[in-house]
Coordinates of C-alpha atoms in Angstrom, one line a residue:
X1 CA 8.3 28.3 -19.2
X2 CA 8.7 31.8 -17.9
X3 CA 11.9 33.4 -18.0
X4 CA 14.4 35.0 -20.2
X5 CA 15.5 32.7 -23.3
X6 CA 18.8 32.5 -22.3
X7 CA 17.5 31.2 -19.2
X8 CA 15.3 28.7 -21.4
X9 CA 18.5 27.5 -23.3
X10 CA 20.3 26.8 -20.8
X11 CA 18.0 24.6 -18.9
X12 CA 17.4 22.9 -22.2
X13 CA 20.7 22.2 -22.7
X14 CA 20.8 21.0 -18.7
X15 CA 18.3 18.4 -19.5
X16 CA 19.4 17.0 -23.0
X17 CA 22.9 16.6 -21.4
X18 CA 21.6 15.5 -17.6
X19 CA 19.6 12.8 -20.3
X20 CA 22.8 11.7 -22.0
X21 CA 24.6 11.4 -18.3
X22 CA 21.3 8.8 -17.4
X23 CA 21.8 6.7 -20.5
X24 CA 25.2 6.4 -20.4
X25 CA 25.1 5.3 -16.6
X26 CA 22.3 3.2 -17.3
X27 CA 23.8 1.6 -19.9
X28 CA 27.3 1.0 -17.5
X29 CA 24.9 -0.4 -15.2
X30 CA 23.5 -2.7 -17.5
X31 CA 26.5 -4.2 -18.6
X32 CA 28.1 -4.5 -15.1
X33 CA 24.9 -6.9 -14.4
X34 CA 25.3 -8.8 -17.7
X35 CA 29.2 -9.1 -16.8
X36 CA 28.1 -10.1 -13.1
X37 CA 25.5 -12.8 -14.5
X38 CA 28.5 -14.2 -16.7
X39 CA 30.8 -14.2 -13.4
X40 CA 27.9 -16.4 -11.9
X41 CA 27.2 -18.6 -14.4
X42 CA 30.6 -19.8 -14.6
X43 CA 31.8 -19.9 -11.4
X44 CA 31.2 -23.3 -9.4
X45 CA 32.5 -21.3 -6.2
X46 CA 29.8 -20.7 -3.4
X47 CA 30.9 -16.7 -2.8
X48 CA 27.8 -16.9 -0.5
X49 CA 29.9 -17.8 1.9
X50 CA 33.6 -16.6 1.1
X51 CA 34.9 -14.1 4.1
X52 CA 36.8 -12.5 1.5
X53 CA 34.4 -10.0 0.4
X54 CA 31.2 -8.8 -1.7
X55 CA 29.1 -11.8 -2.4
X56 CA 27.5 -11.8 -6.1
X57 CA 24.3 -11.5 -4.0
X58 CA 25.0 -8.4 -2.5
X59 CA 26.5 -7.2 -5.9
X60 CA 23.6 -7.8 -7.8
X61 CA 21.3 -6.4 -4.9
X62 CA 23.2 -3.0 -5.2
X63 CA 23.4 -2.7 -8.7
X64 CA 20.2 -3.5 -9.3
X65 CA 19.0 -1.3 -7.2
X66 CA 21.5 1.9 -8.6
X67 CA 19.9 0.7 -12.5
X68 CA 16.6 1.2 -10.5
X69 CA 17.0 4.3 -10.0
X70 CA 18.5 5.5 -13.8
X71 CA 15.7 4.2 -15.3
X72 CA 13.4 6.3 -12.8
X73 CA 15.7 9.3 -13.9
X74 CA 15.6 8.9 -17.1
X75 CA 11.9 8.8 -16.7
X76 CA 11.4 12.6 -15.0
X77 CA 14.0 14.0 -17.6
X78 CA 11.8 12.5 -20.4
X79 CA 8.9 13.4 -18.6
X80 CA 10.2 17.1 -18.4
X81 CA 11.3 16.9 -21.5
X82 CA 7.8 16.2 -22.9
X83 CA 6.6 19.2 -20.3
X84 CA 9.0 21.3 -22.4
X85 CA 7.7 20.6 -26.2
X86 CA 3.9 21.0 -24.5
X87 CA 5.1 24.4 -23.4
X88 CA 4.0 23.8 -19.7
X89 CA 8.0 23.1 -18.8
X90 CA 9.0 25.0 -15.3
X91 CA 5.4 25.6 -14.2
X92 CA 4.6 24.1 -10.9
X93 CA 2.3 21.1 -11.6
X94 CA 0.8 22.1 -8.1
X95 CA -0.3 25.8 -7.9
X96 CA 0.4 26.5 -11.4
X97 CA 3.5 29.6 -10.6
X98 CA 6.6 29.6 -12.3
X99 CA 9.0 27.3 -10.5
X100 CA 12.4 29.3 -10.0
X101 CA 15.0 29.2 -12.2
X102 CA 17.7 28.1 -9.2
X103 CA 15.5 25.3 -8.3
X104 CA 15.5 24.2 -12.1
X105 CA 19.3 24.6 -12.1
X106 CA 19.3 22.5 -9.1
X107 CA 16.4 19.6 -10.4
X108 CA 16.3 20.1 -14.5
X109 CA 13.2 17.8 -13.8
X110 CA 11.2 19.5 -11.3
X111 CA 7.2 19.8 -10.9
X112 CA 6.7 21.7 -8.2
X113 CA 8.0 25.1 -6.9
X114 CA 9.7 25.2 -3.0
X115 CA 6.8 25.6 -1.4
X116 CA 4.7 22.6 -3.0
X117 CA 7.6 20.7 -3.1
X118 CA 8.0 21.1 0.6
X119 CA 4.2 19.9 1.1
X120 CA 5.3 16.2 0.0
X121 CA 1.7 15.5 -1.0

């Protein structure tokens, strides 16, 4: 990565602790849908149809869905993370230019600079 090595530390440090943040969420995640699989299992109720709010359905939908998307995190942090130890970390993956160190602060896991970002292909 170009850039001053304080510059380089810090966005280090961004990622390792963005990382932790991921797995620690993911993790929550996790055991809210073991706990919610629990809740099904023994319950003879039929919340499908209670009035009274969130059916384990819907529950299950949404966190699903927010686990999704952790695991996909995790997945560009360790992804930039590899970038980092092959030395090609903060280079757009597009046109090859440095990608800004605001846009880095911004997306620890970036790949492309602004302007190829802002191609979307």
């Amino acid at each position: 990565m170009a850039g001053a090595g304080a510059d380089r530390d810090r966005l280090h440090a961004l990622l390792l602790a963005e990382r932790e943040a991921v797995v620690s969420r993911a993790a929550d995640l996790d055991a809210t849908l073991a706990e919610l699989v629990r809740s099904r299992e023994s319950s003879n109720d039929d919340d499908e149809h209670d009035p009274e709010g969130v059916t384990l359905s819907s529950e299950w939908s949404r966190l699903s869905g927010l686990a999704d998307a952790a695991r996909a995190e995790l997945a560009e942090i360790d992804a930039a993370l590899e970038r980092w130890e092959a030395g090609s970390y903060g280079v757009c993956g597009r046109c090859g230019e440095p990608i800004p160190v605001e846009r880095l602060e911004v997306r620890p896991f970036a790949t492309r600079c602004v302007p190829c970002a802002s191609l979307r292909r």
